[in-house]
Coordinates of C-alpha atoms and ligand atoms in Angstrom, one line a residue:
M1 CA -17.1 -54.3 -22.9
K2 CA -20.2 -52.2 -22.8
A3 CA -21.6 -49.9 -20.2
I4 CA -24.0 -52.0 -18.0
K5 CA -27.1 -50.5 -16.6
M6 CA -27.4 -51.1 -12.8
A7 CA -30.4 -48.9 -12.0
E8 CA -32.2 -45.9 -13.5
N9 CA -29.4 -43.5 -14.6
I10 CA -26.6 -45.6 -13.0
Y11 CA -24.1 -47.6 -15.1
R12 CA -21.0 -49.7 -14.6
V13 CA -18.2 -48.9 -16.9
G14 CA -14.6 -50.2 -16.8
A15 CA -12.0 -52.5 -18.2
N16 CA -10.3 -55.8 -17.7
I17 CA -6.5 -55.9 -17.2
E18 CA -5.3 -59.0 -19.0
N19 CA -1.8 -58.1 -20.3
G20 CA 0.1 -60.3 -17.9
D21 CA 1.3 -57.4 -15.6
L22 CA 1.5 -58.0 -11.9
F23 CA -1.0 -56.3 -9.7
E24 CA 0.6 -53.7 -7.4
G25 CA 3.7 -54.6 -9.3
M26 CA 4.0 -57.9 -7.4
W27 CA 0.9 -60.1 -7.3
P28 CA 0.2 -62.5 -10.3
I29 CA -3.2 -62.1 -11.9
P30 CA -3.3 -64.9 -14.5
D31 CA -7.0 -64.5 -14.8
G32 CA -6.9 -60.7 -15.0
V33 CA -8.5 -58.1 -12.8
S34 CA -11.3 -55.7 -13.5
L35 CA -11.2 -52.0 -12.9
N36 CA -14.8 -50.9 -12.3
A37 CA -16.0 -47.3 -12.5
Y38 CA -19.5 -46.0 -12.3
V39 CA -21.4 -43.3 -14.2
L40 CA -24.4 -41.5 -12.7
T41 CA -26.5 -39.3 -14.9
G42 CA -28.8 -37.1 -12.8
L43 CA -29.3 -33.4 -13.8
K44 CA -25.6 -33.4 -13.0
T45 CA -23.3 -36.1 -14.1
A46 CA -20.7 -38.0 -11.9
L47 CA -18.1 -40.6 -12.4
I48 CA -17.2 -42.7 -9.4
D49 CA -13.6 -43.9 -9.5
L50 CA -11.3 -44.0 -12.5
V51 CA -8.8 -46.3 -14.1
R52 CA -5.0 -46.4 -14.5
D53 CA -3.4 -45.9 -17.9
W54 CA -3.0 -49.7 -18.2
D55 CA -3.8 -52.2 -20.9
N56 CA -5.8 -49.6 -22.8
A57 CA -8.2 -49.1 -19.9
P58 CA -8.6 -45.3 -20.5
D59 CA -9.6 -46.0 -24.2
E60 CA -12.1 -48.7 -23.0
L61 CA -13.6 -46.4 -20.4
T62 CA -13.8 -43.5 -22.9
K63 CA -15.6 -45.7 -25.5
Q64 CA -18.2 -46.8 -22.9
I65 CA -18.7 -43.2 -21.7
D66 CA -19.1 -42.0 -25.3
E67 CA -21.7 -44.8 -25.9
L68 CA -23.7 -43.4 -23.0
G69 CA -23.6 -40.0 -24.8
I70 CA -21.9 -38.2 -22.0
K71 CA -19.9 -35.2 -23.0
K72 CA -18.9 -33.8 -19.7
F73 CA -18.8 -34.8 -16.0
D74 CA -19.7 -32.3 -13.3
Y75 CA -18.1 -34.5 -10.6
L76 CA -15.3 -37.1 -10.4
I77 CA -15.7 -38.9 -7.0
L78 CA -12.5 -40.6 -5.9
N79 CA -13.1 -43.1 -3.1
H80 CA -9.5 -44.2 -3.1
I81 CA -6.4 -42.7 -4.6
E82 CA -4.3 -45.9 -5.2
P83 CA -3.1 -45.5 -8.8
D84 CA -5.1 -48.5 -10.2
H85 CA -8.1 -46.2 -9.7
T86 CA -6.5 -42.8 -10.4
G87 CA -3.5 -43.3 -12.7
W88 CA -5.3 -41.8 -15.6
L89 CA -6.3 -38.7 -13.7
N90 CA -4.2 -36.2 -15.6
G91 CA -5.4 -37.6 -18.9
F92 CA -9.0 -37.6 -17.8
L93 CA -8.7 -33.9 -16.7
R94 CA -7.3 -33.0 -20.1
K95 CA -10.5 -34.3 -21.6
H96 CA -12.8 -33.0 -18.9
P97 CA -11.0 -29.9 -17.5
D98 CA -14.1 -28.5 -15.7
T99 CA -14.8 -31.6 -13.6
K100 CA -14.8 -31.0 -9.8
I101 CA -13.0 -33.8 -7.9
L102 CA -14.6 -34.9 -4.6
T103 CA -12.5 -36.9 -2.2
T104 CA -11.5 -37.0 1.5
K105 CA -9.0 -34.6 3.1
K106 CA -6.2 -37.2 3.0
G107 CA -7.3 -38.1 -0.6
A108 CA -6.8 -34.4 -1.7
A109 CA -3.3 -34.5 -0.3
M110 CA -2.5 -37.7 -2.2
I111 CA -4.0 -36.3 -5.4
E112 CA -1.6 -33.4 -5.1
G113 CA 1.3 -35.8 -4.3
F114 CA 0.7 -38.2 -7.1
Y115 CA -0.8 -36.0 -9.8
H116 CA 0.1 -32.4 -8.8
V117 CA -3.5 -31.5 -9.1
T118 CA -4.9 -28.9 -6.5
E119 CA -7.5 -27.0 -8.5
N120 CA -11.1 -28.0 -8.5
V121 CA -10.6 -30.5 -5.7
S122 CA -13.2 -30.4 -2.9
V123 CA -13.0 -32.3 0.4
V124 CA -15.9 -34.4 1.6
K125 CA -16.3 -36.1 5.0
S126 CA -18.5 -38.8 6.5
G127 CA -22.2 -37.8 6.2
D128 CA -21.8 -35.2 3.5
T129 CA -24.3 -35.5 0.7
L130 CA -24.5 -34.6 -3.0
D131 CA -27.7 -34.3 -4.9
L132 CA -27.3 -34.9 -8.6
G133 CA -31.0 -34.5 -9.4
K134 CA -33.4 -37.0 -10.9
G135 CA -33.7 -38.6 -7.5
I136 CA -30.0 -39.5 -7.3
E137 CA -28.5 -38.5 -3.9
L138 CA -25.1 -39.6 -2.7
V139 CA -23.8 -39.9 0.8
F140 CA -20.1 -40.2 1.6
E141 CA -18.7 -42.4 4.4
E142 CA -15.0 -42.5 5.3
I143 CA -13.7 -46.0 5.9
P144 CA -10.0 -45.3 6.7
N145 CA -7.4 -48.0 6.2
V146 CA -9.5 -50.3 4.0
H147 CA -6.8 -50.4 2.8
W148 CA -5.3 -46.9 2.5
P149 CA -5.9 -44.2 5.1
E150 CA -7.8 -41.8 2.7
T151 CA -10.5 -44.4 1.7
M152 CA -14.2 -43.6 1.6
V153 CA -17.3 -45.3 0.1
T154 CA -20.2 -43.6 -1.7
Y155 CA -23.8 -44.7 -1.1
E156 CA -26.7 -43.8 -3.4
K157 CA -29.9 -43.5 -1.5
S158 CA -32.6 -44.3 -4.0
S159 CA -31.1 -47.4 -5.4
G160 CA -29.3 -48.5 -2.2
I161 CA -26.1 -49.0 -4.1
L162 CA -22.8 -48.9 -2.2
F163 CA -19.9 -48.0 -4.3
A164 CA -17.3 -49.6 -2.1
C165 CA -14.0 -49.3 -4.1
D166 CA -11.5 -51.9 -2.9
A167 CA -13.7 -53.2 -0.1
F168 CA -15.6 -56.4 -1.2
G169 CA -13.4 -56.7 -4.3
S170 CA -11.7 -59.6 -6.0
Y171 CA -9.1 -60.6 -8.6
G172 CA -10.4 -61.9 -11.9
S173 CA -11.6 -60.3 -15.0
I174 CA -15.3 -60.0 -15.4
S175 CA -17.4 -60.6 -18.5
E176 CA -20.6 -58.6 -19.4
K177 CA -22.3 -60.8 -16.8
V178 CA -21.3 -58.5 -14.0
F179 CA -24.0 -59.4 -11.4
D180 CA -23.9 -62.2 -8.9
D181 CA -27.2 -63.5 -10.0
Q182 CA -25.9 -64.1 -13.6
L183 CA -23.1 -66.4 -12.6
S184 CA -22.9 -70.2 -12.5
E185 CA -21.8 -72.1 -9.4
E186 CA -18.4 -72.6 -11.0
E187 CA -18.0 -68.9 -11.7
H188 CA -19.0 -68.2 -8.1
A189 CA -16.4 -70.7 -6.9
F190 CA -13.8 -68.9 -9.0
Y191 CA -14.5 -65.5 -7.5
D192 CA -14.7 -67.0 -4.0
R193 CA -11.1 -68.3 -4.4
E194 CA -9.9 -65.1 -6.0
S195 CA -11.6 -62.8 -3.4
L196 CA -9.7 -64.7 -0.7
R197 CA -6.4 -64.4 -2.6
Y198 CA -7.1 -60.7 -3.2
Y199 CA -8.1 -60.2 0.5
A200 CA -5.0 -62.0 1.8
N201 CA -2.7 -60.1 -0.6
I202 CA -4.1 -56.7 -0.4
V203 CA -6.6 -56.1 2.5
G204 CA -5.8 -58.8 5.1
S205 CA -3.4 -56.7 7.2
F206 CA -6.1 -54.2 7.7
S207 CA -8.7 -56.6 9.0
V208 CA -9.5 -54.7 12.1
F209 CA -10.5 -51.7 9.9
V210 CA -12.6 -54.0 7.6
Q211 CA -14.6 -55.0 10.7
R212 CA -14.9 -51.3 11.8
A213 CA -16.0 -50.3 8.3
V214 CA -18.7 -53.0 8.1
A215 CA -20.0 -51.9 11.6
K216 CA -20.0 -48.3 10.4
L217 CA -22.1 -49.1 7.3
A218 CA -24.6 -51.2 9.2
D219 CA -27.3 -48.6 9.2
L220 CA -27.3 -48.2 5.5
E221 CA -29.9 -50.2 3.6
I222 CA -27.5 -51.8 1.1
K223 CA -29.3 -53.3 -1.9
M224 CA -26.3 -53.6 -4.1
I225 CA -22.5 -53.7 -3.6
A226 CA -20.5 -52.3 -6.5
P227 CA -16.7 -52.7 -5.8
S228 CA -13.9 -51.4 -7.9
H229 CA -12.6 -54.9 -8.7
G230 CA -14.8 -58.0 -9.5
I231 CA -18.5 -58.7 -9.7
I232 CA -21.4 -56.6 -8.5
W233 CA -23.5 -58.1 -5.8
R234 CA -27.2 -57.4 -6.6
E235 CA -29.1 -60.5 -5.5
N236 CA -27.2 -61.2 -2.4
P237 CA -24.9 -58.4 -1.2
S238 CA -24.8 -59.8 2.3
E239 CA -22.8 -62.8 0.9
I240 CA -19.8 -60.7 0.1
I241 CA -20.1 -58.7 3.3
N242 CA -20.2 -61.9 5.4
R243 CA -17.4 -63.4 3.3
Y244 CA -15.2 -60.3 4.1
L245 CA -16.1 -60.5 7.8
K246 CA -15.2 -64.2 7.8
F247 CA -11.8 -63.4 6.1
A248 CA -11.2 -60.6 8.7
S249 CA -12.0 -62.9 11.6
Y250 CA -9.1 -65.3 10.5
M251 CA -6.5 -62.8 11.5
N252 CA -7.0 -63.4 15.2
G253 CA -8.3 -66.9 14.7
P254 CA -9.4 -69.5 14.8
A255 CA -9.3 -69.8 11.1
E256 CA -10.6 -72.9 9.2
P257 CA -9.5 -76.4 10.5
E258 CA -7.1 -76.8 7.6
I259 CA -3.3 -76.9 7.2
T260 CA -1.1 -75.1 4.7
I261 CA 2.3 -76.5 3.8
V262 CA 4.9 -74.3 2.1
W263 CA 8.1 -76.0 1.3
G264 CA 11.3 -75.6 -0.7
S265 CA 14.0 -78.2 -1.2
M266 CA 17.6 -78.0 -2.7
Y267 CA 18.3 -81.6 -3.6
G268 CA 15.0 -83.4 -2.7
N269 CA 16.0 -84.5 0.8
T270 CA 13.5 -82.1 2.4
K271 CA 10.9 -82.9 -0.3
E272 CA 11.1 -86.6 0.5
V273 CA 9.8 -86.1 4.0
L274 CA 6.9 -83.9 2.8
T275 CA 5.0 -87.1 1.8
S276 CA 5.2 -88.5 5.3
I277 CA 3.9 -85.3 6.8
I278 CA 1.0 -85.1 4.4
E279 CA 0.1 -88.7 5.2
G280 CA 0.1 -88.0 8.9
I281 CA -2.2 -85.0 8.4
R282 CA -4.5 -86.9 6.1
S283 CA -4.8 -89.7 8.6
E284 CA -6.8 -87.3 10.7
G285 CA -9.0 -86.3 7.8
V286 CA -7.8 -82.7 7.7
V287 CA -7.6 -80.7 4.5
V288 CA -4.1 -79.8 3.4
H289 CA -3.0 -77.2 0.9
V290 CA 0.5 -77.6 -0.5
H291 CA 2.7 -74.8 -2.1
Q292 CA 6.2 -75.0 -3.3
T293 CA 8.7 -72.2 -3.3
P294 CA 10.3 -70.6 -5.2
D295 CA 8.4 -72.3 -8.1
E296 CA 5.1 -70.8 -7.2
D297 CA 4.5 -67.2 -6.3
V298 CA 3.8 -66.5 -2.6
S299 CA 0.4 -65.0 -3.4
W300 CA -1.3 -68.4 -3.4
A301 CA 0.4 -69.6 -0.2
L302 CA -0.7 -66.4 1.5
A303 CA -4.3 -67.1 0.6
S304 CA -4.1 -70.6 1.9
A305 CA -2.2 -69.7 5.0
W306 CA -4.6 -66.8 5.8
K307 CA -7.5 -69.2 6.1
S308 CA -5.7 -72.2 7.7
R309 CA -5.3 -72.8 11.4
G310 CA -2.1 -74.9 10.9
L311 CA 1.1 -74.2 9.0
V312 CA 3.9 -76.6 8.0
L313 CA 7.1 -74.9 6.8
G314 CA 9.6 -77.1 5.1
M315 CA 13.1 -75.9 4.3
P316 CA 16.7 -77.1 4.5
T317 CA 19.5 -75.3 6.2
Y318 CA 21.4 -73.1 3.7
E319 CA 24.7 -71.6 4.9
Y320 CA 23.7 -71.8 8.6
K321 CA 20.4 -70.2 8.0
M322 CA 17.0 -70.9 6.3
F323 CA 16.8 -71.8 2.7
P324 CA 16.5 -68.2 1.3
P325 CA 13.2 -68.7 -0.7
M326 CA 11.5 -69.9 2.4
S327 CA 13.0 -67.1 4.4
A328 CA 11.3 -64.8 1.9
V329 CA 7.9 -66.6 2.4
I330 CA 8.2 -66.2 6.1
D331 CA 9.1 -62.5 5.7
M332 CA 5.9 -62.0 3.6
F333 CA 3.8 -63.9 6.2
E334 CA 5.1 -61.5 8.8
R335 CA 4.4 -58.4 6.7
K336 CA 0.9 -59.7 5.9
H337 CA 0.0 -60.7 9.5
I338 CA -0.3 -64.4 9.2
N339 CA -0.8 -64.6 13.0
N340 CA -2.1 -67.1 15.5
K341 CA -1.1 -70.4 13.8
K342 CA -0.1 -73.8 15.1
V343 CA 3.2 -74.4 13.2
L344 CA 5.5 -77.3 12.4
R345 CA 8.9 -76.8 10.8
F346 CA 10.8 -79.6 9.1
G347 CA 14.0 -79.8 7.0
S348 CA 17.3 -81.4 6.2
Y349 CA 20.8 -80.0 7.0
G350 CA 24.2 -80.8 5.6
W351 CA 26.6 -80.3 8.5
S352 CA 25.7 -78.3 11.6
G353 CA 22.1 -77.0 10.9
G354 CA 21.1 -73.4 11.7
A355 CA 17.7 -73.0 10.0
Q356 CA 15.8 -73.6 13.2
K357 CA 17.8 -71.0 15.1
E358 CA 17.0 -68.3 12.5
F359 CA 13.4 -69.5 12.2
D360 CA 12.9 -69.1 16.0
K361 CA 14.3 -65.6 16.0
I362 CA 12.4 -64.4 13.0
T363 CA 9.0 -65.8 14.0
E364 CA 9.3 -64.6 17.7
G365 CA 6.7 -61.9 17.2
L366 CA 4.2 -63.8 15.1
K367 CA 2.0 -65.4 17.8
W368 CA 2.8 -68.8 16.4
D369 CA 2.5 -71.9 18.6
C370 CA 5.5 -73.9 17.2
M371 CA 5.8 -77.6 17.7
E372 CA 9.1 -79.4 18.1
P373 CA 10.8 -79.4 14.6
V374 CA 11.6 -82.4 12.5
E375 CA 15.2 -82.2 11.4
W376 CA 17.8 -84.7 10.2
Q377 CA 21.2 -84.7 8.5
G378 CA 21.3 -85.4 4.8
R379 CA 18.8 -87.9 3.7
A380 CA 16.0 -88.9 6.1
K381 CA 16.1 -92.3 7.7
E382 CA 13.1 -94.5 8.5
E383 CA 12.9 -93.0 12.0
D384 CA 12.8 -89.5 10.6
H385 CA 9.9 -90.4 8.3
K386 CA 8.1 -91.9 11.3
K387 CA 8.6 -88.7 13.3
A388 CA 7.4 -86.6 10.4
Y389 CA 4.3 -88.7 10.1
E390 CA 3.6 -88.5 13.8
S391 CA 4.2 -84.7 13.9
G392 CA 1.9 -84.2 10.9
K393 CA -0.8 -86.3 12.7
A394 CA -0.3 -84.4 16.0
L395 CA -0.6 -81.0 14.2
A396 CA -3.8 -82.2 12.5
K397 CA -5.3 -83.4 15.8
A398 CA -4.3 -80.1 17.5
I399 CA -5.9 -77.9 14.9
K400 CA -9.2 -79.8 15.1
E401 CA -9.3 -79.0 18.8
M402 CA -8.6 -75.3 18.4
Ligands
FEO501 FE1 -7.7 -51.2 -6.2 FE2 -6.2 -50.1 -3.4 O1 -6.6 -50.1 -5.2

């Protein structure tokens, strides 16, 4: 990649992570993820955000910085300390030992914790400014809990660029076409999907704070949004802001009039009934997303569930409890605040059942409106298929009225 000019004396530098690693050690990124950093060259030089020592990202960043002819940085501005943006800090400081780090108070404590760095660290707070010369003036604004407590954004006044770090980000590598106005409809559709998955996986639990952050930034004249993952919004920055507000609104509902099914089956007896439920849902013309576990990672089911009003969870009873892979899905849904859903559970049992009892107990605090489950012993009979069809249809009808 090359450094990309965004405005006079302001550049995007960075790297794509495409080595097959999991993001945060747990989320699949089959189409990669970009780590974006930003170089500002006033009379003083600044680098906003950094990279992790990951898939040659530091070498890539260094190459682009060298191409810009920059020998030293006066400032390293760290909006967020999660190691995908700071993991290379000790290596960077060996190359640029005189750089002053600017971050929030909580950020400074994390830098000491993660990297044992305490010298040359200055704390900034909301409203503080930094004049780099040549008309480049930065303003800092704390946006706590989007998605870590130390997080801030940096706004450049003359260009109207908001360096937003994780806020407004997305999974997916980026090409040298980094701006929204350079992408095809298909490419936009890809980042739309991957921004939802990123949001549901990483940011969703903090949706209240996303809403607060957007309200806090409302007075800024934002002409460009430059996140630390994904594309840069130059033509239409309000699109990604509105998209994030829409995603945030799903937490308390209502979400989209769609249904997500997550299912797992041991010998195919639960799987057989899935078709009847889907037919019932489709008879009402409702969009349905289907995810199988443990075959598919929960990352995608989370994204679908986040935006759906209705959930169908299919699992057999396994040793008096839920089929363990589905138990793990529900545990993740609880952790990631998949709240306020209309829910149907279905599944087979071998002798006495028990999955429903555990399901009821575990989902008690989730604000789920659960329908009567569809359960049967062994292989479903015609009447069980009929009940499954009718339950799918009833769920679809209900979510259309929410
Ligand atoms: Fe991209 Fe929260 O780090």
